[in-house]
Amino acid sequence: MKTIERVEQAQDVLAYVDGVYQTVKDRNPNESEFHQAVKEVFDSLMPVLEKNPVYMKQGILERIVEPERIISFRVPWVDDQGNVKVNRGFRVQYNSAIGPYKGGLRFHPSVNASIIKFLGFEQIFKNSLTGQPIGGGKGGADFDPKGKSDMEIMRFTQSFMTELSQHIGADVDVPAGDIGVGAREIGYMFGQYKKMRGGYEAGVLTGKSIDSGGSLARKEATGYGTVYFVEEMMKEKGKSFEGSTVTVSGSGNVSIYAMEKAMELGAKVVACSDSAGYIYDKDGINLATVKQLKEVESKRISEYVTIHPEAHYFEDCAGIWSIPCDIALPCATQNELDEMAAKILVANGVVAVGEGANMPSTHAAVQMFLNSDVLFAPGKAANAGGVSVSALEMAQNSARLAWSFEEVDAKLHDIMKNIYRNSMKAAEEYDAPGNLVVGANIAGFIKVADTMVMQGVI
Ligand code: GLU
């Protein structure tokens, strides 16, 4: 193609992408997180559309941003004092081109349509990257599990599932956990689903307890997977976790198992956090204490310093990024790492950043890392280990068998290596060598887009 034609085509593509993005903003006003997630993917796709105009002709972008279905519902429940409470529940069934909708449920007061749509949209590409046959979905409620009794949690999750049970199924939509939803909540939801449907359909939810058909290594999968991915990324530059100083935000499921694997690989993890603040233990965090506080006692991370007085506690969780480290793993929540934090990390000589959470770095922070030659692993790729093992749980449920921890962990490791390789390859092919943001978006997109073309305009 002549240069002039190529320039004209690039302008057409830009106009098309801008137009679709504008429609997304107009149709979904005041949903900034959702806009942010769409923009990040669209920014990566220009060269793909230039090479494959068929995606424009087939309206792939217009279709992929519009969820196949959104369910929003009332979740009434009764607290321990006998008061009636009402929360809002959601399930977005975003894209089923390559498999049943798959994605977690988040219980957190910040949950709204924007949050669920951003998460559901990202899930499409993440799930595609795993190489497993799973479409994209997400759900949750604006329910705050903090301070609730076990019985309140049970009554809430049962009410939530009473409605959700009408919309899900092992071949339709398979929810799992996310922030505020762990094995306990999945257990209550599975029980309620079973009661409502009158059958033992193990494959309808993942993240179940082992005796209800859950998979070994599912609990560890997201955190371990993030570290496997970052390990792969660093290996290429002759670097590793061995002897590195690491900070990991959060202290939930993802964070705890990212810390565990990083330590196993010889790193010193010096800080972690919760929504109230962070702890700094310069000689290395005692993970057993964090597990006891968070997994068993549901206490604040500030309690850590009463057990280990040599450590320090600071209020304001975002301050964790001011601690000098070689590797930073944001494993808490969206937009927890902004441009200012990125600047400080870079100034302190950070070598690699791996996102264990979904969209934890703001757009400006990501640009800062990319422009400063920091090895950057975007969440869509780096935190795909959780949903990958969920897909392995579905496979075990279908076959009515259970694999050993080692088998699942080995498969997880392979999947993470493949995601890394495929993302690098796509980045190379589309003129952005080494840029894993672009590579992951493109590799995730192409498989879904091609499948959508083959399945017709639906
Ligand atoms: N919530 C996790 C995620 O963001 C896991 C989803 C799943 O296992 O289905 O990918």
PDB file of N, CA, C and O in Angstrom, residues 280-341:
ATOM      1  N   TYR A 280       4.871  -1.939  57.207  1.00  0.00           N
ATOM      2  CA  TYR A 280       6.207  -2.030  56.623  1.00  0.00           C
ATOM      3  C   TYR A 280       7.070  -2.796  57.610  1.00  0.00           C
ATOM      4  O   TYR A 280       7.188  -2.408  58.774  1.00  0.00           O
ATOM      5  N   ASP A 281       7.622  -3.895  57.159  1.00  0.00           N
ATOM      6  CA  ASP A 281       8.472  -4.734  58.007  1.00  0.00           C
ATOM      7  C   ASP A 281       9.766  -4.934  57.222  1.00  0.00           C
ATOM      8  O   ASP A 281       9.827  -5.768  56.319  1.00  0.00           O
ATOM      9  N   LYS A 282      10.778  -4.156  57.551  1.00  0.00           N
ATOM     10  CA  LYS A 282      11.950  -4.074  56.654  1.00  0.00           C
ATOM     11  C   LYS A 282      12.720  -5.390  56.530  1.00  0.00           C
ATOM     12  O   LYS A 282      13.396  -5.626  55.526  1.00  0.00           O
ATOM     13  N   ASP A 283      12.585  -6.263  57.533  1.00  0.00           N
ATOM     14  CA  ASP A 283      13.287  -7.544  57.435  1.00  0.00           C
ATOM     15  C   ASP A 283      12.454  -8.626  56.757  1.00  0.00           C
ATOM     16  O   ASP A 283      12.880  -9.774  56.643  1.00  0.00           O
ATOM     17  N   GLY A 284      11.283  -8.254  56.349  1.00  0.00           N
ATOM     18  CA  GLY A 284      10.423  -9.224  55.667  1.00  0.00           C
ATOM     19  C   GLY A 284       9.195  -9.536  56.513  1.00  0.00           C
ATOM     20  O   GLY A 284       9.303  -9.818  57.706  1.00  0.00           O
ATOM     21  N   ILE A 285       8.038  -9.508  55.858  1.00  0.00           N
ATOM     22  CA  ILE A 285       6.762  -9.744  56.548  1.00  0.00           C
ATOM     23  C   ILE A 285       6.632 -11.201  56.995  1.00  0.00           C
ATOM     24  O   ILE A 285       7.086 -12.112  56.290  1.00  0.00           O
ATOM     25  N   ASN A 286       6.017 -11.398  58.135  1.00  0.00           N
ATOM     26  CA  ASN A 286       5.702 -12.744  58.596  1.00  0.00           C
ATOM     27  C   ASN A 286       4.323 -13.118  58.016  1.00  0.00           C
ATOM     28  O   ASN A 286       3.290 -12.643  58.484  1.00  0.00           O
ATOM     29  N   LEU A 287       4.344 -13.982  57.015  1.00  0.00           N
ATOM     30  CA  LEU A 287       3.101 -14.280  56.297  1.00  0.00           C
ATOM     31  C   LEU A 287       2.106 -15.062  57.154  1.00  0.00           C
ATOM     32  O   LEU A 287       0.891 -14.898  57.012  1.00  0.00           O
ATOM     33  N   ALA A 288       2.639 -15.881  58.058  1.00  0.00           N
ATOM     34  CA  ALA A 288       1.734 -16.661  58.921  1.00  0.00           C
ATOM     35  C   ALA A 288       0.859 -15.708  59.746  1.00  0.00           C
ATOM     36  O   ALA A 288      -0.343 -15.953  59.930  1.00  0.00           O
ATOM     37  N   THR A 289       1.452 -14.602  60.200  1.00  0.00           N
ATOM     38  CA  THR A 289       0.681 -13.624  60.975  1.00  0.00           C
ATOM     39  C   THR A 289      -0.400 -12.979  60.096  1.00  0.00           C
ATOM     40  O   THR A 289      -1.552 -12.838  60.507  1.00  0.00           O
ATOM     41  N   VAL A 290      -0.025 -12.598  58.874  1.00  0.00           N
ATOM     42  CA  VAL A 290      -1.010 -11.971  57.975  1.00  0.00           C
ATOM     43  C   VAL A 290      -2.158 -12.944  57.709  1.00  0.00           C
ATOM     44  O   VAL A 290      -3.343 -12.571  57.754  1.00  0.00           O
ATOM     45  N   LYS A 291      -1.820 -14.207  57.459  1.00  0.00           N
ATOM     46  CA  LYS A 291      -2.870 -15.207  57.189  1.00  0.00           C
ATOM     47  C   LYS A 291      -3.792 -15.349  58.389  1.00  0.00           C
ATOM     48  O   LYS A 291      -5.016 -15.401  58.244  1.00  0.00           O
ATOM     49  N   GLN A 292      -3.200 -15.423  59.584  1.00  0.00           N
ATOM     50  CA  GLN A 292      -3.995 -15.569  60.793  1.00  0.00           C
ATOM     51  C   GLN A 292      -4.948 -14.367  60.959  1.00  0.00           C
ATOM     52  O   GLN A 292      -6.143 -14.523  61.188  1.00  0.00           O
ATOM     53  N   LEU A 293      -4.391 -13.163  60.770  1.00  0.00           N
ATOM     54  CA  LEU A 293      -5.201 -11.945  60.950  1.00  0.00           C
ATOM     55  C   LEU A 293      -6.321 -11.852  59.919  1.00  0.00           C
ATOM     56  O   LEU A 293      -7.448 -11.487  60.241  1.00  0.00           O
ATOM     57  N   LYS A 294      -5.981 -12.154  58.677  1.00  0.00           N
ATOM     58  CA  LYS A 294      -6.937 -11.900  57.601  1.00  0.00           C
ATOM     59  C   LYS A 294      -7.824 -13.108  57.278  1.00  0.00           C
ATOM     60  O   LYS A 294      -9.026 -12.959  57.094  1.00  0.00           O
ATOM     61  N   GLU A 295      -7.213 -14.296  57.191  1.00  0.00           N
ATOM     62  CA  GLU A 295      -8.011 -15.470  56.772  1.00  0.00           C
ATOM     63  C   GLU A 295      -8.807 -16.057  57.938  1.00  0.00           C
ATOM     64  O   GLU A 295      -9.876 -16.622  57.738  1.00  0.00           O
ATOM     65  N   VAL A 296      -8.251 -15.950  59.156  1.00  0.00           N
ATOM     66  CA  VAL A 296      -8.917 -16.591  60.295  1.00  0.00           C
ATOM     67  C   VAL A 296      -9.710 -15.575  61.123  1.00  0.00           C
ATOM     68  O   VAL A 296     -10.887 -15.772  61.405  1.00  0.00           O
ATOM     69  N   GLU A 297      -9.057 -14.468  61.489  1.00  0.00           N
ATOM     70  CA  GLU A 297      -9.692 -13.563  62.453  1.00  0.00           C
ATOM     71  C   GLU A 297     -10.421 -12.365  61.822  1.00  0.00           C
ATOM     72  O   GLU A 297     -11.083 -11.609  62.535  1.00  0.00           O
ATOM     73  N   SER A 298     -10.278 -12.160  60.517  1.00  0.00           N
ATOM     74  CA  SER A 298     -10.881 -10.991  59.828  1.00  0.00           C
ATOM     75  C   SER A 298     -10.579  -9.686  60.562  1.00  0.00           C
ATOM     76  O   SER A 298     -11.485  -8.881  60.828  1.00  0.00           O
ATOM     77  N   LYS A 299      -9.315  -9.488  60.900  1.00  0.00           N
ATOM     78  CA  LYS A 299      -8.929  -8.255  61.610  1.00  0.00           C
ATOM     79  C   LYS A 299      -8.240  -7.281  60.649  1.00  0.00           C
ATOM     80  O   LYS A 299      -7.893  -7.632  59.532  1.00  0.00           O
ATOM     81  N   ARG A 300      -8.015  -6.064  61.118  1.00  0.00           N
ATOM     82  CA  ARG A 300      -7.318  -5.059  60.319  1.00  0.00           C
ATOM     83  C   ARG A 300      -5.824  -5.379  60.281  1.00  0.00           C
ATOM     84  O   ARG A 300      -5.276  -5.950  61.227  1.00  0.00           O
ATOM     85  N   ILE A 301      -5.155  -4.948  59.224  1.00  0.00           N
ATOM     86  CA  ILE A 301      -3.714  -5.223  59.084  1.00  0.00           C
ATOM     87  C   ILE A 301      -2.913  -4.464  60.157  1.00  0.00           C
ATOM     88  O   ILE A 301      -1.793  -4.854  60.511  1.00  0.00           O
ATOM     89  N   SER A 302      -3.496  -3.400  60.696  1.00  0.00           N
ATOM     90  CA  SER A 302      -2.806  -2.621  61.744  1.00  0.00           C
ATOM     91  C   SER A 302      -2.447  -3.493  62.953  1.00  0.00           C
ATOM     92  O   SER A 302      -1.487  -3.220  63.673  1.00  0.00           O
ATOM     93  N   GLU A 303      -3.226  -4.569  63.166  1.00  0.00           N
ATOM     94  CA  GLU A 303      -2.968  -5.477  64.299  1.00  0.00           C
ATOM     95  C   GLU A 303      -1.601  -6.148  64.190  1.00  0.00           C
ATOM     96  O   GLU A 303      -1.054  -6.641  65.178  1.00  0.00           O
ATOM     97  N   TYR A 304      -1.070  -6.194  62.982  1.00  0.00           N
ATOM     98  CA  TYR A 304       0.222  -6.862  62.739  1.00  0.00           C
ATOM     99  C   TYR A 304       1.307  -6.310  63.662  1.00  0.00           C
ATOM    100  O   TYR A 304       2.122  -7.058  64.197  1.00  0.00           O
ATOM    101  N   VAL A 305       1.295  -4.984  63.853  1.00  0.00           N
ATOM    102  CA  VAL A 305       2.390  -4.372  64.630  1.00  0.00           C
ATOM    103  C   VAL A 305       2.268  -4.641  66.135  1.00  0.00           C
ATOM    104  O   VAL A 305       3.240  -4.482  66.864  1.00  0.00           O
ATOM    105  N   THR A 306       1.101  -5.068  66.588  1.00  0.00           N
ATOM    106  CA  THR A 306       1.019  -5.441  68.006  1.00  0.00           C
ATOM    107  C   THR A 306       1.707  -6.797  68.215  1.00  0.00           C
ATOM    108  O   THR A 306       2.225  -7.074  69.294  1.00  0.00           O
ATOM    109  N   ILE A 307       1.713  -7.616  67.167  1.00  0.00           N
ATOM    110  CA  ILE A 307       2.380  -8.936  67.260  1.00  0.00           C
ATOM    111  C   ILE A 307       3.859  -8.819  66.895  1.00  0.00           C
ATOM    112  O   ILE A 307       4.703  -9.520  67.434  1.00  0.00           O
ATOM    113  N   HIS A 308       4.158  -7.916  65.955  1.00  0.00           N
ATOM    114  CA  HIS A 308       5.554  -7.708  65.528  1.00  0.00           C
ATOM    115  C   HIS A 308       5.892  -6.226  65.728  1.00  0.00           C
ATOM    116  O   HIS A 308       5.838  -5.432  64.770  1.00  0.00           O
ATOM    117  N   PRO A 309       6.264  -5.850  66.942  1.00  0.00           N
ATOM    118  CA  PRO A 309       6.465  -4.413  67.239  1.00  0.00           C
ATOM    119  C   PRO A 309       7.610  -3.779  66.444  1.00  0.00           C
ATOM    120  O   PRO A 309       7.667  -2.546  66.338  1.00  0.00           O
ATOM    121  N   GLU A 310       8.474  -4.597  65.861  1.00  0.00           N
ATOM    122  CA  GLU A 310       9.567  -4.022  65.058  1.00  0.00           C
ATOM    123  C   GLU A 310       9.034  -3.469  63.717  1.00  0.00           C
ATOM    124  O   GLU A 310       9.707  -2.676  63.054  1.00  0.00           O
ATOM    125  N   ALA A 311       7.824  -3.874  63.332  1.00  0.00           N
ATOM    126  CA  ALA A 311       7.242  -3.387  62.072  1.00  0.00           C
ATOM    127  C   ALA A 311       6.526  -2.059  62.315  1.00  0.00           C
ATOM    128  O   ALA A 311       6.260  -1.684  63.446  1.00  0.00           O
ATOM    129  N   HIS A 312       6.222  -1.351  61.224  1.00  0.00           N
ATOM    130  CA  HIS A 312       5.544  -0.054  61.334  1.00  0.00           C
ATOM    131  C   HIS A 312       4.214  -0.100  60.608  1.00  0.00           C
ATOM    132  O   HIS A 312       4.085  -0.758  59.581  1.00  0.00           O
ATOM    133  N   TYR A 313       3.235   0.632  61.158  1.00  0.00           N
ATOM    134  CA  TYR A 313       1.941   0.754  60.503  1.00  0.00           C
ATOM    135  C   TYR A 313       1.699   2.203  60.120  1.00  0.00           C
ATOM    136  O   TYR A 313       1.969   3.109  60.914  1.00  0.00           O
ATOM    137  N   PHE A 314       1.228   2.431  58.916  1.00  0.00           N
ATOM    138  CA  PHE A 314       0.921   3.790  58.455  1.00  0.00           C
ATOM    139  C   PHE A 314      -0.506   3.837  57.938  1.00  0.00           C
ATOM    140  O   PHE A 314      -0.925   2.933  57.211  1.00  0.00           O
ATOM    141  N   GLU A 315      -1.222   4.888  58.304  1.00  0.00           N
ATOM    142  CA  GLU A 315      -2.558   5.058  57.736  1.00  0.00           C
ATOM    143  C   GLU A 315      -2.430   5.556  56.303  1.00  0.00           C
ATOM    144  O   GLU A 315      -1.399   6.103  55.949  1.00  0.00           O
ATOM    145  N   ASP A 316      -3.479   5.348  55.498  1.00  0.00           N
ATOM    146  CA  ASP A 316      -3.501   5.707  54.081  1.00  0.00           C
ATOM    147  C   ASP A 316      -2.783   4.638  53.261  1.00  0.00           C
ATOM    148  O   ASP A 316      -1.555   4.656  53.104  1.00  0.00           O
ATOM    149  N   CYS A 317      -3.576   3.729  52.721  1.00  0.00           N
ATOM    150  CA  CYS A 317      -3.010   2.567  52.037  1.00  0.00           C
ATOM    151  C   CYS A 317      -2.180   2.946  50.807  1.00  0.00           C
ATOM    152  O   CYS A 317      -1.231   2.248  50.450  1.00  0.00           O
ATOM    153  N   ALA A 318      -2.501   4.079  50.155  1.00  0.00           N
ATOM    154  CA  ALA A 318      -1.775   4.449  48.932  1.00  0.00           C
ATOM    155  C   ALA A 318      -0.303   4.764  49.219  1.00  0.00           C
ATOM    156  O   ALA A 318       0.538   4.712  48.318  1.00  0.00           O
ATOM    157  N   GLY A 319       0.014   5.064  50.475  1.00  0.00           N
ATOM    158  CA  GLY A 319       1.396   5.357  50.849  1.00  0.00           C
ATOM    159  C   GLY A 319       2.338   4.187  50.669  1.00  0.00           C
ATOM    160  O   GLY A 319       3.563   4.352  50.664  1.00  0.00           O
ATOM    161  N   ILE A 320       1.799   2.999  50.473  1.00  0.00           N
ATOM    162  CA  ILE A 320       2.652   1.804  50.316  1.00  0.00           C
ATOM    163  C   ILE A 320       3.629   1.955  49.144  1.00  0.00           C
ATOM    164  O   ILE A 320       4.727   1.421  49.171  1.00  0.00           O
ATOM    165  N   TRP A 321       3.229   2.730  48.130  1.00  0.00           N
ATOM    166  CA  TRP A 321       4.086   2.858  46.933  1.00  0.00           C
ATOM    167  C   TRP A 321       5.295   3.752  47.173  1.00  0.00           C
ATOM    168  O   TRP A 321       6.147   3.890  46.306  1.00  0.00           O
ATOM    169  N   SER A 322       5.367   4.393  48.338  1.00  0.00           N
ATOM    170  CA  SER A 322       6.540   5.232  48.619  1.00  0.00           C
ATOM    171  C   SER A 322       7.692   4.395  49.174  1.00  0.00           C
ATOM    172  O   SER A 322       8.804   4.890  49.342  1.00  0.00           O
ATOM    173  N   ILE A 323       7.443   3.113  49.435  1.00  0.00           N
ATOM    174  CA  ILE A 323       8.521   2.252  49.947  1.00  0.00           C
ATOM    175  C   ILE A 323       9.389   1.785  48.779  1.00  0.00           C
ATOM    176  O   ILE A 323       8.866   1.235  47.800  1.00  0.00           O
ATOM    177  N   PRO A 324      10.703   1.990  48.872  1.00  0.00           N
ATOM    178  CA  PRO A 324      11.562   1.543  47.778  1.00  0.00           C
ATOM    179  C   PRO A 324      11.481   0.026  47.586  1.00  0.00           C
ATOM    180  O   PRO A 324      11.505  -0.721  48.568  1.00  0.00           O
ATOM    181  N   CYS A 325      11.331  -0.405  46.347  1.00  0.00           N
ATOM    182  CA  CYS A 325      11.264  -1.853  46.080  1.00  0.00           C
ATOM    183  C   CYS A 325      11.738  -2.136  44.660  1.00  0.00           C
ATOM    184  O   CYS A 325      11.780  -1.248  43.819  1.00  0.00           O
ATOM    185  N   ASP A 326      12.093  -3.407  44.419  1.00  0.00           N
ATOM    186  CA  ASP A 326      12.470  -3.827  43.068  1.00  0.00           C
ATOM    187  C   ASP A 326      11.238  -4.243  42.275  1.00  0.00           C
ATOM    188  O   ASP A 326      11.156  -4.059  41.070  1.00  0.00           O
ATOM    189  N   ILE A 327      10.293  -4.858  43.001  1.00  0.00           N
ATOM    190  CA  ILE A 327       9.090  -5.363  42.327  1.00  0.00           C
ATOM    191  C   ILE A 327       7.866  -4.887  43.110  1.00  0.00           C
ATOM    192  O   ILE A 327       7.800  -5.057  44.332  1.00  0.00           O
ATOM    193  N   ALA A 328       6.903  -4.292  42.402  1.00  0.00           N
ATOM    194  CA  ALA A 328       5.662  -3.853  43.048  1.00  0.00           C
ATOM    195  C   ALA A 328       4.506  -4.666  42.482  1.00  0.00           C
ATOM    196  O   ALA A 328       4.367  -4.773  41.255  1.00  0.00           O
ATOM    197  N   LEU A 329       3.694  -5.233  43.366  1.00  0.00           N
ATOM    198  CA  LEU A 329       2.553  -6.028  42.916  1.00  0.00           C
ATOM    199  C   LEU A 329       1.259  -5.433  43.498  1.00  0.00           C
ATOM    200  O   LEU A 329       0.888  -5.728  44.631  1.00  0.00           O
ATOM    201  N   PRO A 330       0.595  -4.569  42.737  1.00  0.00           N
ATOM    202  CA  PRO A 330      -0.684  -4.032  43.224  1.00  0.00           C
ATOM    203  C   PRO A 330      -1.764  -5.116  43.183  1.00  0.00           C
ATOM    204  O   PRO A 330      -2.166  -5.547  42.107  1.00  0.00           O
ATOM    205  N   CYS A 331      -2.193  -5.552  44.346  1.00  0.00           N
ATOM    206  CA  CYS A 331      -3.150  -6.672  44.438  1.00  0.00           C
ATOM    207  C   CYS A 331      -4.368  -6.287  45.257  1.00  0.00           C
ATOM    208  O   CYS A 331      -4.986  -7.150  45.887  1.00  0.00           O
ATOM    209  N   ALA A 332      -4.726  -4.998  45.303  1.00  0.00           N
ATOM    210  CA  ALA A 332      -5.864  -4.580  46.127  1.00  0.00           C
ATOM    211  C   ALA A 332      -7.093  -4.303  45.255  1.00  0.00           C
ATOM    212  O   ALA A 332      -8.007  -5.114  45.192  1.00  0.00           O
ATOM    213  N   THR A 333      -7.106  -3.169  44.549  1.00  0.00           N
ATOM    214  CA  THR A 333      -8.339  -2.827  43.818  1.00  0.00           C
ATOM    215  C   THR A 333      -8.057  -1.826  42.690  1.00  0.00           C
ATOM    216  O   THR A 333      -6.914  -1.381  42.518  1.00  0.00           O
ATOM    217  N   GLN A 334      -9.105  -1.436  41.968  1.00  0.00           N
ATOM    218  CA  GLN A 334      -8.919  -0.560  40.801  1.00  0.00           C
ATOM    219  C   GLN A 334      -8.407   0.825  41.201  1.00  0.00           C
ATOM    220  O   GLN A 334      -8.785   1.348  42.246  1.00  0.00           O
ATOM    221  N   ASN A 335      -7.555   1.358  40.337  1.00  0.00           N
ATOM    222  CA  ASN A 335      -7.040   2.730  40.476  1.00  0.00           C
ATOM    223  C   ASN A 335      -6.392   3.012  41.830  1.00  0.00           C
ATOM    224  O   ASN A 335      -6.477   4.122  42.350  1.00  0.00           O
ATOM    225  N   GLU A 336      -5.731   2.025  42.386  1.00  0.00           N
ATOM    226  CA  GLU A 336      -5.055   2.208  43.681  1.00  0.00           C
ATOM    227  C   GLU A 336      -3.638   2.765  43.489  1.00  0.00           C
ATOM    228  O   GLU A 336      -2.989   3.133  44.453  1.00  0.00           O
ATOM    229  N   LEU A 337      -3.164   2.785  42.255  1.00  0.00           N
ATOM    230  CA  LEU A 337      -1.807   3.249  41.995  1.00  0.00           C
ATOM    231  C   LEU A 337      -1.882   4.338  40.923  1.00  0.00           C
ATOM    232  O   LEU A 337      -2.132   4.050  39.754  1.00  0.00           O
ATOM    233  N   ASP A 338      -1.694   5.597  41.337  1.00  0.00           N
ATOM    234  CA  ASP A 338      -1.863   6.698  40.385  1.00  0.00           C
ATOM    235  C   ASP A 338      -0.510   7.194  39.861  1.00  0.00           C
ATOM    236  O   ASP A 338       0.544   6.637  40.186  1.00  0.00           O
ATOM    237  N   GLU A 339      -0.570   8.257  39.068  1.00  0.00           N
ATOM    238  CA  GLU A 339       0.635   8.751  38.408  1.00  0.00           C
ATOM    239  C   GLU A 339       1.708   9.141  39.431  1.00  0.00           C
ATOM    240  O   GLU A 339       2.898   8.862  39.241  1.00  0.00           O
ATOM    241  N   MET A 340       1.268   9.794  40.511  1.00  0.00           N
ATOM    242  CA  MET A 340       2.199  10.219  41.552  1.00  0.00           C
ATOM    243  C   MET A 340       2.926   9.015  42.148  1.00  0.00           C
ATOM    244  O   MET A 340       4.154   9.017  42.309  1.00  0.00           O
ATOM    245  N   ALA A 341       2.145   7.976  42.453  1.00  0.00           N
ATOM    246  CA  ALA A 341       2.730   6.753  43.032  1.00  0.00           C
ATOM    247  C   ALA A 341       3.698   6.119  42.034  1.00  0.00           C
ATOM    248  O   ALA A 341       4.780   5.644  42.413  1.00  0.00           O
TER     249      ALA A 341
END
